[in-house]
Short mmCIF file of C-alpha atoms in Angstrom, two decimals:
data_model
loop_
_atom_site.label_atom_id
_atom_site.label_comp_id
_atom_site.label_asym_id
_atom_site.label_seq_id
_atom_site.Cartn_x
_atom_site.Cartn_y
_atom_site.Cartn_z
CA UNK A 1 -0.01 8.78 1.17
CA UNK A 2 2.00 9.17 -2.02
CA UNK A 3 4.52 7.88 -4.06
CA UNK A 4 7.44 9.96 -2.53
CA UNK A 5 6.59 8.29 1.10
CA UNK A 6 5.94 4.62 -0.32
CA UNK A 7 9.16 4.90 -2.24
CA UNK A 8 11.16 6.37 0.83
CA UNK A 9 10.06 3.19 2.79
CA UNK A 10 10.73 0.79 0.02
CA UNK A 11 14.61 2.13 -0.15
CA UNK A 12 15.27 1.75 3.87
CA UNK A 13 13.92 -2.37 2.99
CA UNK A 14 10.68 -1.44 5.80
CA UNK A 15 7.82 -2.21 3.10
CA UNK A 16 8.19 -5.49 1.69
CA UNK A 17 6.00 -5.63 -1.45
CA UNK A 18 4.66 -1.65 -3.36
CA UNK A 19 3.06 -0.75 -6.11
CA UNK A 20 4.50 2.68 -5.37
CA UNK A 21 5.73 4.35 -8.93
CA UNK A 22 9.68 4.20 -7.92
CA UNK A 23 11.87 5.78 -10.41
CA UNK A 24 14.74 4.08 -11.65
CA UNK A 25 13.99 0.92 -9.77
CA UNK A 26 17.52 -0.25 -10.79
CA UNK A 27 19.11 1.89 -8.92
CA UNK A 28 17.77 0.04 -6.22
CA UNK A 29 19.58 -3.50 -6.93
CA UNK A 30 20.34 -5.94 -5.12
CA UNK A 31 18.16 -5.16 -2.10
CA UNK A 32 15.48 -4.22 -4.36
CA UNK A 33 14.00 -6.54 -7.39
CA UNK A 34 11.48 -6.48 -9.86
CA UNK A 35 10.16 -9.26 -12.47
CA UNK A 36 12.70 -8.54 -15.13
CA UNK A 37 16.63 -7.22 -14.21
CA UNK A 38 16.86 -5.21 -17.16
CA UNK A 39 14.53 -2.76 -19.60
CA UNK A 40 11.81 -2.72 -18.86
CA UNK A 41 12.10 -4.07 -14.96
CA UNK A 42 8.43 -4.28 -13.90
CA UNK A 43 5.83 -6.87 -15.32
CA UNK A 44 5.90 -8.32 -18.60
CA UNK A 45 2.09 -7.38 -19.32
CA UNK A 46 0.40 -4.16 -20.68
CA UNK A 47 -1.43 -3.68 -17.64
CA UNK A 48 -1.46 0.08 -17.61
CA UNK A 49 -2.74 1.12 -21.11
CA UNK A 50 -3.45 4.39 -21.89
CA UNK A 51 -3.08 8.76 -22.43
CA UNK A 52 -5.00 11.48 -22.14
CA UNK A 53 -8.60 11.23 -21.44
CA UNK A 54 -10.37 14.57 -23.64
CA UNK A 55 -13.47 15.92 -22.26
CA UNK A 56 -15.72 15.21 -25.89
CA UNK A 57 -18.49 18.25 -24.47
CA UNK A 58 -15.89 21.20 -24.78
CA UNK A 59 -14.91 22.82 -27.70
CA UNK A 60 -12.99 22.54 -29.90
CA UNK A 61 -11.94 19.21 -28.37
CA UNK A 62 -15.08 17.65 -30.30
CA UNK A 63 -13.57 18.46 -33.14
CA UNK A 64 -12.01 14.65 -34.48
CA UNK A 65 -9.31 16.27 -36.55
CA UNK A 66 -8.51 18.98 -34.10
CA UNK A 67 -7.65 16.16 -31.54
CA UNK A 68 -5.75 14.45 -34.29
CA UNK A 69 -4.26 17.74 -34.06
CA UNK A 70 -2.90 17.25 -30.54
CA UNK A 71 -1.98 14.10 -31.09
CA UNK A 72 0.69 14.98 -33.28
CA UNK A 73 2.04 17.23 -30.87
CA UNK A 74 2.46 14.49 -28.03
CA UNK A 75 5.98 13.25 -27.60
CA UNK A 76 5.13 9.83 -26.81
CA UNK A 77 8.97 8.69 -26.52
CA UNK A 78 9.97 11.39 -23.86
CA UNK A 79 6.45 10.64 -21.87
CA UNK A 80 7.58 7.00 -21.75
CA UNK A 81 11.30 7.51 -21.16
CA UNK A 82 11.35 10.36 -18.81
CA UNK A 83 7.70 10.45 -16.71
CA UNK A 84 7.58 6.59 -16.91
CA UNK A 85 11.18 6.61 -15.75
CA UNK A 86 12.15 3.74 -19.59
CA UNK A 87 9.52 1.66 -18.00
CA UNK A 88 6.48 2.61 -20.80
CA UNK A 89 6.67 2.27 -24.55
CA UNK A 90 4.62 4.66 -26.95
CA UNK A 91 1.53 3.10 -27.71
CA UNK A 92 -0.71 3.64 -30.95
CA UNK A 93 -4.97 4.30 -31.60
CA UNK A 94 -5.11 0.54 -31.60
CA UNK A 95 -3.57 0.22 -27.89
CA UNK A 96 -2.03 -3.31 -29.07
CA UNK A 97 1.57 -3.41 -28.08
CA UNK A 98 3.87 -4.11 -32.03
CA UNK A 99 5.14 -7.63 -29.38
CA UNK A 100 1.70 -8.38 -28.44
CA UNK A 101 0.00 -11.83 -29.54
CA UNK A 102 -3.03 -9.49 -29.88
CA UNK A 103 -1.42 -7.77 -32.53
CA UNK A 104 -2.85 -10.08 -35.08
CA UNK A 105 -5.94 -8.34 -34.33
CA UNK A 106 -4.86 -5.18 -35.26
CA UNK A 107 -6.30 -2.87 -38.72
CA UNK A 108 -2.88 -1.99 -39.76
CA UNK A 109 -4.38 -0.08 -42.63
CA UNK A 110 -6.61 1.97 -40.21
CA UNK A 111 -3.57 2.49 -38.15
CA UNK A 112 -1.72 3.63 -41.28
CA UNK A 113 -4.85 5.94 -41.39
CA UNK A 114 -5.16 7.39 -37.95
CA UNK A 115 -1.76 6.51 -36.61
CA UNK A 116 0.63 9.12 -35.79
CA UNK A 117 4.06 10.40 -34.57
CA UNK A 118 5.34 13.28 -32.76
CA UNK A 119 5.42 15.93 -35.17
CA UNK A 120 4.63 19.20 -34.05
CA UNK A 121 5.25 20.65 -37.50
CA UNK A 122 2.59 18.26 -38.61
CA UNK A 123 0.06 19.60 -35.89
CA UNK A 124 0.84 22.86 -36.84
CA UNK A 125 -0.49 22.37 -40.31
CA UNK A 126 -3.87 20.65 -39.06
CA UNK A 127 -4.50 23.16 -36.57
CA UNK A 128 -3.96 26.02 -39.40
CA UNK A 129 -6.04 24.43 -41.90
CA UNK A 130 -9.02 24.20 -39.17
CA UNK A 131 -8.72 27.81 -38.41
CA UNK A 132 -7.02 27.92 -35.38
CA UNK A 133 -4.05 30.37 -35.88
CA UNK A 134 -2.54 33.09 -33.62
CA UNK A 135 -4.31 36.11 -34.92
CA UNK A 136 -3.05 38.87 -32.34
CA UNK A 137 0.58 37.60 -32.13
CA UNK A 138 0.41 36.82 -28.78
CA UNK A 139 2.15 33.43 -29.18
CA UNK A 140 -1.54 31.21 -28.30
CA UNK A 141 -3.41 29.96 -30.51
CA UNK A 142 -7.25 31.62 -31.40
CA UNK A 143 -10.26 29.86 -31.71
CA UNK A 144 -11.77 31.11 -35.07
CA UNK A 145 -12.96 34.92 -34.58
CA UNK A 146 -12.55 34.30 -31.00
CA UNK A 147 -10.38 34.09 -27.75
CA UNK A 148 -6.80 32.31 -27.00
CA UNK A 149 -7.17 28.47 -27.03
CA UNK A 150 -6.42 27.35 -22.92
CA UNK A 151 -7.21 24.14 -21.27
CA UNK A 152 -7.01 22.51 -18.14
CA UNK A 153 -5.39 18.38 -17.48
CA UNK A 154 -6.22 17.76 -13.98
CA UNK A 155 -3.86 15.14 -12.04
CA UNK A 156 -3.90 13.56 -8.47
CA UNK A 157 -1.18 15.64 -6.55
CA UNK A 158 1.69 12.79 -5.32
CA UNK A 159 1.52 10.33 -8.67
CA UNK A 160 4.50 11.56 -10.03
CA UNK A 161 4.59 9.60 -12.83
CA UNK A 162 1.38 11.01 -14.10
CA UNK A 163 2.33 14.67 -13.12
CA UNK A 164 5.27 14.88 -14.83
CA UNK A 165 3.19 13.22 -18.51
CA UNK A 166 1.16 15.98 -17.35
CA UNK A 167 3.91 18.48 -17.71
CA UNK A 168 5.48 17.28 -20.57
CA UNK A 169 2.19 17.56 -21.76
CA UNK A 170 1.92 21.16 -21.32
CA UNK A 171 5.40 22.10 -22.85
CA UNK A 172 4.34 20.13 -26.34
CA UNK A 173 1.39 21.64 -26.33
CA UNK A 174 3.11 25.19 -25.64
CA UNK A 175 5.34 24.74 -28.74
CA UNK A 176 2.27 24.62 -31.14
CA UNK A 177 0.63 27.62 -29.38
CA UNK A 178 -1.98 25.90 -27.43
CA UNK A 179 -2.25 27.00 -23.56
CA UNK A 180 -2.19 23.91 -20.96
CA UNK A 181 -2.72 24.50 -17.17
CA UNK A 182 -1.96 21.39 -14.84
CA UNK A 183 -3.21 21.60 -11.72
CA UNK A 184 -3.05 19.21 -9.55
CA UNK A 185 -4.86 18.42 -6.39
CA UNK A 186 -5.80 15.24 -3.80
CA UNK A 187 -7.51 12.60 -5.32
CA UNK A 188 -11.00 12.89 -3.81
CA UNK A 189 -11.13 16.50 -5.27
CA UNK A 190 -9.45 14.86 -8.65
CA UNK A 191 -12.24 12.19 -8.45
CA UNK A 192 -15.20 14.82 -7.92
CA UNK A 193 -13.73 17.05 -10.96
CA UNK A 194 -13.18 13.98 -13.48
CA UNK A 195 -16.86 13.24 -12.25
CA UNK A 196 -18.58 16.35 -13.12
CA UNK A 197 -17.15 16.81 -16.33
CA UNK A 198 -14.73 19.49 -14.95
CA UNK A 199 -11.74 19.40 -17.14
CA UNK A 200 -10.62 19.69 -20.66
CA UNK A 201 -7.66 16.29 -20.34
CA UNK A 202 -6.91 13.83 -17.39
CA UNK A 203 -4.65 10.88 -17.73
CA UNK A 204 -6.20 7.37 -17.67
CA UNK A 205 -4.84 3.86 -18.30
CA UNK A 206 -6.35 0.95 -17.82
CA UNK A 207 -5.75 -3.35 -18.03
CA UNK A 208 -5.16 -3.74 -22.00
CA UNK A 209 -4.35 -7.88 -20.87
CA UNK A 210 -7.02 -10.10 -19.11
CA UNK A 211 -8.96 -12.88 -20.03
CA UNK A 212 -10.83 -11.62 -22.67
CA UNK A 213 -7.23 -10.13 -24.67
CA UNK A 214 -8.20 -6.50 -24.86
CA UNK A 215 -11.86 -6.69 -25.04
CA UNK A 216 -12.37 -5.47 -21.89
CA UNK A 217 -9.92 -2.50 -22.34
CA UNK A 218 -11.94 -1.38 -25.68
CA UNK A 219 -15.22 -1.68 -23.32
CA UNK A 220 -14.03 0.59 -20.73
CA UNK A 221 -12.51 2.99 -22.27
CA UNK A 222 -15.15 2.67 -25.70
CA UNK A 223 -18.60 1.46 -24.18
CA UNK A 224 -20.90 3.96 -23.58
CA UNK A 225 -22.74 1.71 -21.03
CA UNK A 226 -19.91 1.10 -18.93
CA UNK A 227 -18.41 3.41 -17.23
CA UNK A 228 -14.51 3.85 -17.44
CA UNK A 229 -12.85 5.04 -13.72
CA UNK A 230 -13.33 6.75 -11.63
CA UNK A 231 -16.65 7.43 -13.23
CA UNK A 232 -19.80 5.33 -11.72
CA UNK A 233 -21.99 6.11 -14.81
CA UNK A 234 -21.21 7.06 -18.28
CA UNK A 235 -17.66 7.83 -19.97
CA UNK A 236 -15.41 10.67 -18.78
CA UNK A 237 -15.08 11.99 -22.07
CA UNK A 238 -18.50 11.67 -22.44
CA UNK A 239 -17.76 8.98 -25.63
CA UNK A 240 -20.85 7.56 -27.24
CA UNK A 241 -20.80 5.55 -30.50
CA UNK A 242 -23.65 2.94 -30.67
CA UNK A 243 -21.68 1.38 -33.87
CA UNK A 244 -19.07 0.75 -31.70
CA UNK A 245 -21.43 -0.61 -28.23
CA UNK A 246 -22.69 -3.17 -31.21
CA UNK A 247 -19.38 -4.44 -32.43
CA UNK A 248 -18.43 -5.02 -28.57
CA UNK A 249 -21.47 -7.04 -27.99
CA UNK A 250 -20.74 -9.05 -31.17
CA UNK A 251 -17.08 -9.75 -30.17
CA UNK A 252 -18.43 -10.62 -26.47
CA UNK A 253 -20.53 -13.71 -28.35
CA UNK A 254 -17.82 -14.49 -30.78
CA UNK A 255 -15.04 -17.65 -29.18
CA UNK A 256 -11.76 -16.78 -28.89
CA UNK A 257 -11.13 -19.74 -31.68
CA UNK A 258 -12.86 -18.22 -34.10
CA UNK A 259 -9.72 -15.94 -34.97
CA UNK A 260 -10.89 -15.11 -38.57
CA UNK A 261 -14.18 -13.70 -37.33
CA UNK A 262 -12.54 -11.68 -34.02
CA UNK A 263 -9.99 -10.00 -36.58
CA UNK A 264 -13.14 -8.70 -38.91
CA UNK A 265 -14.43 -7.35 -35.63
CA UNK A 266 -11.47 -6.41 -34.39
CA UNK A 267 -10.49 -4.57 -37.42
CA UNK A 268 -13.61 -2.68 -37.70
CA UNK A 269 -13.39 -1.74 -34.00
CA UNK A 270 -9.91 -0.43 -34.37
CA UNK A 271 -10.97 1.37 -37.66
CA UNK A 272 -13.56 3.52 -35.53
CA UNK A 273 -11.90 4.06 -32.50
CA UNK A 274 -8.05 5.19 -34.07
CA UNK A 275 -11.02 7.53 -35.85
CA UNK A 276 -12.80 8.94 -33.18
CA UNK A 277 -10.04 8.97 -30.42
CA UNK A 278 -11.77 10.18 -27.35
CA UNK A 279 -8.49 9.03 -25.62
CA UNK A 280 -5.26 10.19 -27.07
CA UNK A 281 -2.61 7.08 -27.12
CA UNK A 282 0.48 7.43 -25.59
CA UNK A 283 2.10 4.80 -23.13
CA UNK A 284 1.43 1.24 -22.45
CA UNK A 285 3.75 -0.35 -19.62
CA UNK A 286 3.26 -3.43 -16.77
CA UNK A 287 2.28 -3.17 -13.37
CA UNK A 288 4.39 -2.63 -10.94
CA UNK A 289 5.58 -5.69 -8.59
CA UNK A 290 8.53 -3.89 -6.37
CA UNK A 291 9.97 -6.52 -3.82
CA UNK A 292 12.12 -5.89 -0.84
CA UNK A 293 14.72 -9.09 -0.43
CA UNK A 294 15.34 -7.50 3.51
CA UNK A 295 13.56 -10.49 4.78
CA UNK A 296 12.00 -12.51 2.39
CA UNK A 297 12.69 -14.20 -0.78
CA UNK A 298 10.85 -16.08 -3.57
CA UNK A 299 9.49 -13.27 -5.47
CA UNK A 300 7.69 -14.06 -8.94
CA UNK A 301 10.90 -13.08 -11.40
CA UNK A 302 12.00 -13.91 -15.03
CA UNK A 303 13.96 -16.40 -13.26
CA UNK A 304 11.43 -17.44 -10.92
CA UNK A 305 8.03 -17.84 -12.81
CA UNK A 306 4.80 -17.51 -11.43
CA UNK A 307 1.97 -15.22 -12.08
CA UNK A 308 3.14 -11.88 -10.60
CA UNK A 309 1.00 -9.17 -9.04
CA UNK A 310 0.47 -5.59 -7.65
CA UNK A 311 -0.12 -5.56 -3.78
CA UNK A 312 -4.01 -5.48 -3.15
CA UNK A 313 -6.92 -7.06 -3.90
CA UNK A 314 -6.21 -9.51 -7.08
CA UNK A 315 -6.19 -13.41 -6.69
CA UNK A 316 -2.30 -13.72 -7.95
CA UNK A 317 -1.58 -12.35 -4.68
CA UNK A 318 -2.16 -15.64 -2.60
CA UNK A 319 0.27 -16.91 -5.51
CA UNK A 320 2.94 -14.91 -4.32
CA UNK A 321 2.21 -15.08 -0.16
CA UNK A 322 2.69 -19.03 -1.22
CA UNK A 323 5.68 -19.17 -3.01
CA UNK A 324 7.80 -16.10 -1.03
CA UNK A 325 9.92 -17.65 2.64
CA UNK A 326 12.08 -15.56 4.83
CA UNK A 327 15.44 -14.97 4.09
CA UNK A 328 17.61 -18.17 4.73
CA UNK A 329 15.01 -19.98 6.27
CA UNK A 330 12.34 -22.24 5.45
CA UNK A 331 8.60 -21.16 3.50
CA UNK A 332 6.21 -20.24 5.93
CA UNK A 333 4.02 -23.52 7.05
CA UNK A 334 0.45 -23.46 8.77
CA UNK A 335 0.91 -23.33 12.35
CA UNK A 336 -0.05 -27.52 14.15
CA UNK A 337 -1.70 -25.23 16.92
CA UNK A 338 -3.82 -22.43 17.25
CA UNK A 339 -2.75 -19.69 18.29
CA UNK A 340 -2.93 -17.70 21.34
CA UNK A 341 -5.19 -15.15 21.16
CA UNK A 342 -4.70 -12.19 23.52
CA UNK A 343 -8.22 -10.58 24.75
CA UNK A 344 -7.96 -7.41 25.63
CA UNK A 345 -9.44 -6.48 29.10
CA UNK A 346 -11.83 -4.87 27.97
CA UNK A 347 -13.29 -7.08 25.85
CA UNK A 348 -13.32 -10.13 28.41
CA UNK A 349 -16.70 -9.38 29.73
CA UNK A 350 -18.81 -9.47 26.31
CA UNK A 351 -19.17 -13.39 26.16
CA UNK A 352 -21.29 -12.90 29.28
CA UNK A 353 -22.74 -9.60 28.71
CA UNK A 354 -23.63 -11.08 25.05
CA UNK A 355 -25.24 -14.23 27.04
CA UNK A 356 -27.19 -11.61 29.28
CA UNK A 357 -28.47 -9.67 26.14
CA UNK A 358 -29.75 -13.16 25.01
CA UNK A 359 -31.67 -13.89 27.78
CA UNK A 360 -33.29 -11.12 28.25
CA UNK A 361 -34.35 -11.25 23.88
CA UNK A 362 -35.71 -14.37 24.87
CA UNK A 363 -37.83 -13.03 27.48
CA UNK A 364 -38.99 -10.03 25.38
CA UNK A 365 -39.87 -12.66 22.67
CA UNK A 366 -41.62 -15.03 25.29
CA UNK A 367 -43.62 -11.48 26.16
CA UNK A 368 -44.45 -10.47 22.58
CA UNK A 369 -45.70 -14.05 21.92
CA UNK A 370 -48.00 -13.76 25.26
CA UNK A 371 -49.18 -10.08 24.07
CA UNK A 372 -49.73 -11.48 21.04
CA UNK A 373 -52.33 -14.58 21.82
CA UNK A 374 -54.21 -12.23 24.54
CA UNK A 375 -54.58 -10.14 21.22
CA UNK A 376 -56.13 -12.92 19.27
CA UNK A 377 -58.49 -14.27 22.39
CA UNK A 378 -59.63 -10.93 22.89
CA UNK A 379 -60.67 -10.77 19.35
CA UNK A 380 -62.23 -13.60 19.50
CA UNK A 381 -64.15 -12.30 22.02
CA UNK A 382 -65.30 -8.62 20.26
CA UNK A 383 -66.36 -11.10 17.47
CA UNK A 384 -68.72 -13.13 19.79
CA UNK A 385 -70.19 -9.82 21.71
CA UNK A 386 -70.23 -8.31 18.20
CA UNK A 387 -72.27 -11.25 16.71
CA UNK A 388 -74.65 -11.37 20.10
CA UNK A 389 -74.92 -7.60 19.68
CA UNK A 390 -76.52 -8.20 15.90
CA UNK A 391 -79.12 -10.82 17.22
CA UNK A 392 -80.05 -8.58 20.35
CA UNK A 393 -80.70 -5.84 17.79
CA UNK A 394 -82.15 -7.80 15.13
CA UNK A 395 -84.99 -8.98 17.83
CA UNK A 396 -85.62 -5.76 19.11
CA UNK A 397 -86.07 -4.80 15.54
CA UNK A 398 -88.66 -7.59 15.02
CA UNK A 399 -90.73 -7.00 18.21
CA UNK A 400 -91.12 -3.01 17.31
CA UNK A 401 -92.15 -4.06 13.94
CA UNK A 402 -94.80 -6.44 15.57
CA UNK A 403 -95.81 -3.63 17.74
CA UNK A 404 -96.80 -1.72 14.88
CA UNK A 405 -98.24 -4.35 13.20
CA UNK A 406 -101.09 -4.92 16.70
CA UNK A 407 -101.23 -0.96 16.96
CA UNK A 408 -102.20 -0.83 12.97
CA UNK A 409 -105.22 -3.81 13.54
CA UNK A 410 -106.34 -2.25 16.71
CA UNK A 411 -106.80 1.54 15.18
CA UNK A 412 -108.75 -0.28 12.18
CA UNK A 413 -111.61 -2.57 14.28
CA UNK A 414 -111.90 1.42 16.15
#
């Protein structure tokens, strides 16, 4: 339903396992654990990587420096600390965490570049020196020679964590004259508008650590022919670079031994994308593994090792149904005998009914394959009458002819 409900639940020790954003988890302790027992609690990898999501098609977000501009208004470290409740850490254009074995991947010098920090005084002087001042001392920015700069971040209604970014968001962008509505709504609707193109900034984060490092990060977020969610097609912020769809592909062919070559790719990825930045860095933190000690134990911890996992649909799940028992008893074993299965009334009478249906296919197939040979005799037939048919009238043909013929030799001896 949403995260207030999921968390309310996870507090009374009636939902075992969430993936629920809960707040100061901590608080929580001891009926309540999570992977770590200190900063930062929740899982040790990057698995939600990400910022704001800009909508490339509207002006004057296609502007690179003018969203270099925003950038520099973001306060990263308050996003992280307070909407991420000290669970994120800021995150810069190359999305590589600074304690990441990926980092040797990065382009520091195109970081040095592109990078930034919040500096609102900074964004200030970018958005001034592109034109886009307060010209009728209204306290909003102007477009050049035109109307008050206002956008719209769209947000599901009920992820907290991503409504208040949302609205920390707004404020930064408020203190550098630049109008911000959030509005917030269920997620279908959120879906359709992200979709359609209908917004000027949604958050998005995505998996920054699988199997391929971050290579399948840079392709969903940077790949014009794969499209980042909750899209089906396409990019959300309508991205396309075919420099950078070309470096991907090489990268894909390239072993993961072969650092020396990755890093030259790498590098010249991270050189284009901290460039371009159709989404604006700002938080990297782990998935969230919230466990419930109530009645069962064995939870993948710091202390207790094993690959961890959200609740849902990934394969590190069976990991953790394995390892967790109940509470001062033994780990759950398969049973020696089935077991009972109670049939509901109403259901008893299908076996037969099902038998019955079968029957009665069988007959309607024995019928069909009757029908169907009666068919083919009786066409055997039409060809036989057919064929008789042509020799009748082929005679009679013959016998007129020699009709003529006698009639022709008798008119001539006349």
């Amino acid at each position: 339903r949403n995260n207030q409900f999921c968390n309310s639940l996870v507090a009374k020790g009636d939902l075992d396992w969430s993936q629920c954003f809960q707040p100061k988890v901590w608080e929580l302790r001891p009926n309540v654990i999570t992977w770590f027992d200190h900063e930062p609690w929740l899982m040790p990898t990057p698995d939600r990587t990400g910022g704001f999501m800009v909508n490339l098609r509207h002006y004057p977000l296609n502007i690179t420096e003018f969203r270099h501009a925003i950038a520099w208004a973001i306060d990263a470290e308050e996003i992280s600390r307070k909407a991420f409740s000290h669970y994120a850490v800021p995150i810069d254009p190359s999305f590589i965490r600074k304690d990441s074995p990926l980092r040797k991947f990065v382009n520091e010098t195109a970081i040095k570049q592109w990078g930034f920090t919040y500096n609102p005084e900074k964004a200030k002087q970018l958005l001034d020196e592109l034109g886009f001042k307060d010209t009728d001392g209204d306290g909003w920015r102007n477009a050049p020679n035109g109307p008050n700069l206002e956008f719209t971040v769209v947000v599901v209604d009920g992820w907290t964590d991503w409504q208040m970014a949302c609205e920390i968001f707004k404020e930064n962008m408020k203190a550098i004259g630049i109008k911000v509505n959030v509005e917030a709504m269920d997620y279908p609707s959120w879906k359709d508008r992200v979709r359609r193109g209908d917004f000027d900034f949604h958050p998005a984060q995505y998996d920054a650590w699988d199997p391929t490092g971050v290579w399948g990060f840079y392709r969903i977020v940077f790949d014009s022919r794969v499209p980042n969610w909750p899209m089906v097609e396409g990019k959300s912020s309508g991205y396309k670079n075919p420099e950078v769809d070309k470096i991907l592909d090489e990268i894909g062919k390239t072993p993961m031994s072969d650092e020396a070559k990755l890093k030259q790719l790498y590098g010249r990825l991270i050189a284009i994308i901290a460039r371009d930045m159709p989404l604006i860095p700002v938080w990297s933190w782990g998935g969230i593994g919230i466990y419930s000690v109530r009645y069962w134990v064995g939870w993948p911890t710091e202390d207790n090792p094993y690959p961890p996992a959200e609740p849902g649909w990934f394969a590190e799940n069976l990991l953790v149904l394995i390892n967790i028992r109940p509470k001062g008893g033994a780990a759950p074993t398969a049973p020696t005998t089935p077991a009972k299965v109670e049939v509901p009334p109403e259901l008893e009478e299908l076996p037969s009914k099902f038998a019955e249906l079968s029957s009665t296919v069988s007959q309607l197939n024995n019928a069909v394959s009757a029908l169907s040979e009666d068919i083919s005799n009786l066409s055997s037939q039409l060809a036989v009458i057919s064929g008789t048919l042509s020799t009748v009238i082929a005679i009679q043909g013959l016998t007129i002819i020699l009709l003529i013929v006698v009639l022709v030799i008798v008119l001539r001896k006349k």
